[in-house]
């Protein structure tokens, strides 16, 4: 789990950092990174690297713009549908607005609460986020773990995996976000029968292939996504895809 703080008041930012560090130590809550920033664009850029079950503490007003936090929350939801969002603000009158933005915020914490009450609210959010971290986001998950990384993502979201220029780094393309992590492509291909290495640089999710473009040697997916398929493996990719569809049809009919 990563924990994000969006706050443009340095004193408030440091206050929240201090409280979070003390509470995670108290409850032995494991987190990978604690990322604090006053820049909405920077926070959103870091969400690209986030796996599931992240925790976000967002100030609603950034640089005198009252709705910035809501706009950031909306962008977060596009990339991280399972993250836990908490608003921390002095603008309690904006609480009803959070429902209009449909970002499913967990709580709305006022900065000017008595310190003990403020800490209790942050503590409750941390405990809930930590509990969510251990709960699968879907019954049908791709779960991956090695010495470099650990994450879960619904299989239905996965389009394909590809190698990138950085050694041993893999990029996962899904229906809603992009995730980079360290692994070997053969590890991915061997982890589930639905995943097939159709090219030296690509592993595809057979369940989400829309069609094969034989002429251009491409695997096509929804969302205008595609990846290469090697000439040598094109026939086997089609056979695997069709076999998977027959199996799915048979299971649905039983």
Short mmCIF file of C-alpha atoms in Angstrom, two decimals:
data_model
loop_
_atom_site.label_atom_id
_atom_site.label_comp_id
_atom_site.label_asym_id
_atom_site.label_seq_id
_atom_site.Cartn_x
_atom_site.Cartn_y
_atom_site.Cartn_z
CA UNK A 1 0.00 0.00 0.00
CA UNK A 2 1.16 3.53 -0.84
CA UNK A 3 -0.12 6.52 1.14
CA UNK A 4 -0.53 9.86 -0.64
CA UNK A 5 -0.97 13.33 0.85
CA UNK A 6 -2.05 16.34 -1.22
CA UNK A 7 -1.63 19.46 0.91
CA UNK A 8 -0.22 22.89 -0.01
CA UNK A 9 0.19 24.10 3.57
CA UNK A 10 3.58 22.81 4.71
CA UNK A 11 2.67 22.85 8.41
CA UNK A 12 -0.51 20.83 7.77
CA UNK A 13 1.40 18.49 5.45
CA UNK A 14 4.04 17.79 8.10
CA UNK A 15 1.35 17.41 10.77
CA UNK A 16 -0.44 14.73 8.76
CA UNK A 17 2.84 12.97 7.91
CA UNK A 18 3.81 12.88 11.58
CA UNK A 19 0.42 11.48 12.64
CA UNK A 20 0.41 8.83 9.89
CA UNK A 21 3.93 7.65 10.73
CA UNK A 22 3.08 7.39 14.43
CA UNK A 23 -0.17 5.50 13.78
CA UNK A 24 1.30 3.07 11.25
CA UNK A 25 4.04 2.29 13.77
CA UNK A 26 1.49 1.87 16.56
CA UNK A 27 -0.66 -0.57 14.57
CA UNK A 28 2.18 -2.16 12.60
CA UNK A 29 0.56 -1.10 9.32
CA UNK A 30 2.88 -1.81 6.42
CA UNK A 31 3.10 0.70 3.62
CA UNK A 32 5.52 1.00 0.72
CA UNK A 33 5.76 4.78 0.28
CA UNK A 34 4.42 7.91 1.96
CA UNK A 35 4.22 10.53 -0.78
CA UNK A 36 3.48 14.15 0.19
CA UNK A 37 3.07 16.93 -2.35
CA UNK A 38 1.39 20.28 -2.95
CA UNK A 39 1.22 19.58 -6.70
CA UNK A 40 -1.91 17.83 -8.00
CA UNK A 41 -0.27 16.87 -11.30
CA UNK A 42 2.62 15.21 -9.51
CA UNK A 43 0.31 13.15 -7.31
CA UNK A 44 -1.74 12.03 -10.31
CA UNK A 45 1.45 11.04 -12.15
CA UNK A 46 2.43 8.82 -9.23
CA UNK A 47 -0.92 7.02 -9.30
CA UNK A 48 0.21 5.43 -12.60
CA UNK A 49 2.63 3.37 -10.54
CA UNK A 50 0.09 2.42 -7.91
CA UNK A 51 -1.29 -1.03 -7.43
CA UNK A 52 -4.63 -1.67 -5.73
CA UNK A 53 -5.74 -0.49 -2.27
CA UNK A 54 -3.89 2.83 -2.07
CA UNK A 55 -4.80 5.50 0.50
CA UNK A 56 -5.17 9.18 -0.40
CA UNK A 57 -5.49 12.14 1.99
CA UNK A 58 -6.55 15.08 -0.19
CA UNK A 59 -6.91 18.73 0.76
CA UNK A 60 -9.93 20.17 -1.05
CA UNK A 61 -8.45 23.64 -1.51
CA UNK A 62 -5.11 23.99 -3.29
CA UNK A 63 -3.75 27.48 -4.00
CA UNK A 64 -7.11 29.09 -3.13
CA UNK A 65 -9.00 26.82 -5.56
CA UNK A 66 -11.70 25.19 -3.45
CA UNK A 67 -12.52 22.34 -5.85
CA UNK A 68 -9.01 21.19 -6.78
CA UNK A 69 -9.11 18.23 -4.39
CA UNK A 70 -12.39 17.04 -5.90
CA UNK A 71 -10.96 17.24 -9.41
CA UNK A 72 -7.88 15.29 -8.30
CA UNK A 73 -10.10 12.65 -6.67
CA UNK A 74 -11.99 12.25 -9.92
CA UNK A 75 -8.72 11.65 -11.81
CA UNK A 76 -7.57 9.20 -9.14
CA UNK A 77 -10.80 7.21 -9.52
CA UNK A 78 -10.14 6.78 -13.25
CA UNK A 79 -6.75 5.23 -12.56
CA UNK A 80 -7.31 3.59 -9.19
CA UNK A 81 -10.92 2.45 -8.77
CA UNK A 82 -10.11 0.57 -5.55
CA UNK A 83 -8.16 3.28 -3.72
CA UNK A 84 -9.37 4.78 -0.43
CA UNK A 85 -9.92 8.55 -0.65
CA UNK A 86 -10.14 10.80 2.41
CA UNK A 87 -10.70 14.56 2.21
CA UNK A 88 -8.90 16.72 4.81
CA UNK A 89 -10.05 20.35 4.72
CA UNK A 90 -11.29 23.49 6.42
CA UNK A 91 -14.21 23.69 3.99
CA UNK A 92 -16.82 21.47 5.63
CA UNK A 93 -19.51 23.21 3.56
CA UNK A 94 -18.16 21.38 0.50
CA UNK A 95 -18.90 17.92 1.91
CA UNK A 96 -22.14 17.50 -0.11
CA UNK A 97 -20.20 18.30 -3.29
CA UNK A 98 -18.13 15.12 -2.89
CA UNK A 99 -21.23 13.06 -3.67
CA UNK A 100 -21.81 14.94 -6.92
CA UNK A 101 -18.29 14.04 -8.04
CA UNK A 102 -18.96 10.32 -7.34
CA UNK A 103 -15.53 9.55 -5.99
CA UNK A 104 -16.72 7.36 -3.09
CA UNK A 105 -14.75 9.15 -0.37
CA UNK A 106 -14.33 7.24 2.89
CA UNK A 107 -14.36 10.29 5.18
CA UNK A 108 -14.28 14.08 5.36
CA UNK A 109 -11.90 15.24 8.13
CA UNK A 110 -11.89 18.87 9.24
CA UNK A 111 -8.45 20.28 9.98
CA UNK A 112 -9.64 22.42 12.88
CA UNK A 113 -10.97 19.51 14.92
CA UNK A 114 -9.42 19.06 18.38
CA UNK A 115 -6.11 17.26 17.90
CA UNK A 116 -7.22 14.06 19.63
CA UNK A 117 -10.36 13.81 17.51
CA UNK A 118 -8.41 14.59 14.34
CA UNK A 119 -5.93 11.79 15.13
CA UNK A 120 -8.78 9.35 15.86
CA UNK A 121 -10.34 10.03 12.47
CA UNK A 122 -7.03 9.56 10.64
CA UNK A 123 -6.47 6.39 12.64
CA UNK A 124 -9.87 4.98 11.64
CA UNK A 125 -9.14 5.67 7.96
CA UNK A 126 -5.73 3.99 8.17
CA UNK A 127 -7.19 0.89 9.82
CA UNK A 128 -9.96 0.59 7.23
CA UNK A 129 -7.50 1.07 4.34
CA UNK A 130 -5.20 -1.56 5.83
CA UNK A 131 -8.10 -3.98 6.18
CA UNK A 132 -9.11 -3.38 2.55
CA UNK A 133 -5.53 -4.11 1.48
CA UNK A 134 -5.96 -7.76 2.49
CA UNK A 135 -9.35 -8.18 0.81
CA UNK A 136 -9.31 -9.23 -2.86
CA UNK A 137 -10.83 -6.60 -5.13
CA UNK A 138 -12.37 -9.36 -7.22
CA UNK A 139 -12.98 -13.07 -6.93
CA UNK A 140 -11.08 -13.55 -10.20
CA UNK A 141 -7.72 -11.95 -9.57
CA UNK A 142 -4.34 -11.90 -11.17
CA UNK A 143 -2.10 -12.08 -8.11
CA UNK A 144 1.60 -11.57 -8.68
CA UNK A 145 4.42 -11.60 -6.19
CA UNK A 146 8.19 -11.86 -6.45
CA UNK A 147 11.12 -10.32 -4.59
CA UNK A 148 10.53 -6.97 -6.30
CA UNK A 149 6.76 -6.47 -6.18
CA UNK A 150 3.39 -7.71 -5.02
CA UNK A 151 -0.04 -6.73 -6.34
CA UNK A 152 -3.51 -7.96 -7.29
CA UNK A 153 -5.67 -6.86 -10.20
CA UNK A 154 -8.94 -8.23 -11.63
CA UNK A 155 -8.23 -10.54 -14.55
CA UNK A 156 -11.04 -8.94 -16.53
CA UNK A 157 -9.06 -5.65 -16.54
CA UNK A 158 -5.85 -7.10 -18.02
CA UNK A 159 -5.13 -6.58 -21.72
CA UNK A 160 -1.44 -7.39 -22.09
CA UNK A 161 2.06 -7.18 -20.62
CA UNK A 162 5.10 -5.85 -22.47
CA UNK A 163 8.81 -5.45 -21.89
CA UNK A 164 10.16 -1.89 -21.84
CA UNK A 165 13.62 -0.38 -22.28
CA UNK A 166 14.55 -0.69 -18.61
CA UNK A 167 16.08 -4.11 -17.90
CA UNK A 168 13.74 -6.59 -16.21
CA UNK A 169 10.90 -4.07 -16.10
CA UNK A 170 7.42 -5.03 -17.33
CA UNK A 171 4.53 -2.77 -18.23
CA UNK A 172 0.98 -3.99 -17.64
CA UNK A 173 -1.70 -2.42 -19.83
CA UNK A 174 -5.21 -2.67 -18.39
CA UNK A 175 -8.60 -1.25 -19.27
CA UNK A 176 -8.13 1.62 -16.82
CA UNK A 177 -4.46 2.13 -16.00
CA UNK A 178 -0.82 1.30 -16.72
CA UNK A 179 1.38 -0.38 -14.12
CA UNK A 180 5.18 -0.80 -14.32
CA UNK A 181 6.94 -3.37 -12.17
CA UNK A 182 10.04 -5.56 -12.11
CA UNK A 183 9.63 -9.15 -13.31
CA UNK A 184 10.54 -11.52 -16.13
CA UNK A 185 8.03 -11.98 -18.95
CA UNK A 186 8.23 -15.78 -18.68
CA UNK A 187 7.14 -15.50 -15.03
CA UNK A 188 3.98 -13.76 -16.17
CA UNK A 189 3.21 -16.23 -18.97
CA UNK A 190 3.61 -19.20 -16.64
CA UNK A 191 1.36 -17.80 -13.91
CA UNK A 192 -2.04 -18.54 -15.53
CA UNK A 193 -3.39 -20.52 -18.50
CA UNK A 194 -5.18 -17.41 -19.80
CA UNK A 195 -1.87 -15.65 -20.34
CA UNK A 196 0.06 -16.49 -23.50
CA UNK A 197 3.39 -15.22 -24.78
CA UNK A 198 2.55 -14.32 -28.36
CA UNK A 199 5.79 -12.45 -29.03
CA UNK A 200 9.20 -12.21 -27.36
CA UNK A 201 8.11 -8.82 -25.94
CA UNK A 202 4.40 -9.43 -25.22
CA UNK A 203 2.13 -11.63 -23.09
CA UNK A 204 -1.59 -11.32 -23.82
CA UNK A 205 -4.72 -12.08 -21.84
CA UNK A 206 -6.56 -14.53 -24.12
CA UNK A 207 -9.86 -13.63 -22.45
CA UNK A 208 -9.71 -10.02 -23.64
CA UNK A 209 -8.56 -10.46 -27.25
CA UNK A 210 -11.08 -8.97 -29.66
CA UNK A 211 -9.45 -10.25 -32.86
CA UNK A 212 -6.16 -10.98 -34.63
CA UNK A 213 -5.01 -8.81 -37.52
CA UNK A 214 -3.03 -11.38 -39.52
CA UNK A 215 -1.88 -8.94 -42.18
CA UNK A 216 -0.35 -6.47 -39.75
CA UNK A 217 0.56 -9.13 -37.16
CA UNK A 218 -1.38 -7.47 -34.35
CA UNK A 219 -3.50 -8.63 -31.44
CA UNK A 220 -6.46 -6.26 -31.09
CA UNK A 221 -8.27 -5.38 -27.88
CA UNK A 222 -11.08 -3.04 -26.92
CA UNK A 223 -10.17 0.54 -25.91
CA UNK A 224 -8.18 0.87 -29.18
CA UNK A 225 -5.31 -1.12 -27.70
CA UNK A 226 -3.13 -3.54 -29.67
CA UNK A 227 0.19 -5.36 -29.42
CA UNK A 228 2.41 -7.33 -31.78
CA UNK A 229 2.15 -11.05 -32.42
CA UNK A 230 5.09 -12.83 -34.02
CA UNK A 231 4.61 -14.58 -37.35
CA UNK A 232 5.81 -17.83 -35.78
CA UNK A 233 3.29 -17.67 -32.93
CA UNK A 234 0.33 -16.19 -34.79
CA UNK A 235 -1.35 -19.53 -35.50
CA UNK A 236 -0.90 -20.76 -31.91
CA UNK A 237 -2.25 -17.49 -30.52
CA UNK A 238 -5.43 -17.88 -32.59
CA UNK A 239 -5.77 -21.54 -31.56
CA UNK A 240 -5.30 -20.67 -27.88
CA UNK A 241 -7.80 -17.83 -28.11
CA UNK A 242 -10.42 -20.02 -29.81
CA UNK A 243 -9.85 -22.87 -27.35
CA UNK A 244 -10.34 -20.46 -24.47
CA UNK A 245 -13.59 -19.16 -25.98
CA UNK A 246 -14.90 -22.71 -26.48
CA UNK A 247 -14.07 -23.50 -22.86
CA UNK A 248 -15.83 -20.34 -21.67
CA UNK A 249 -18.89 -21.11 -23.79
CA UNK A 250 -18.99 -24.65 -22.45
CA UNK A 251 -18.75 -23.42 -18.84
CA UNK A 252 -21.51 -20.88 -19.39
CA UNK A 253 -23.78 -23.52 -20.83
CA UNK A 254 -23.28 -26.02 -18.04
#
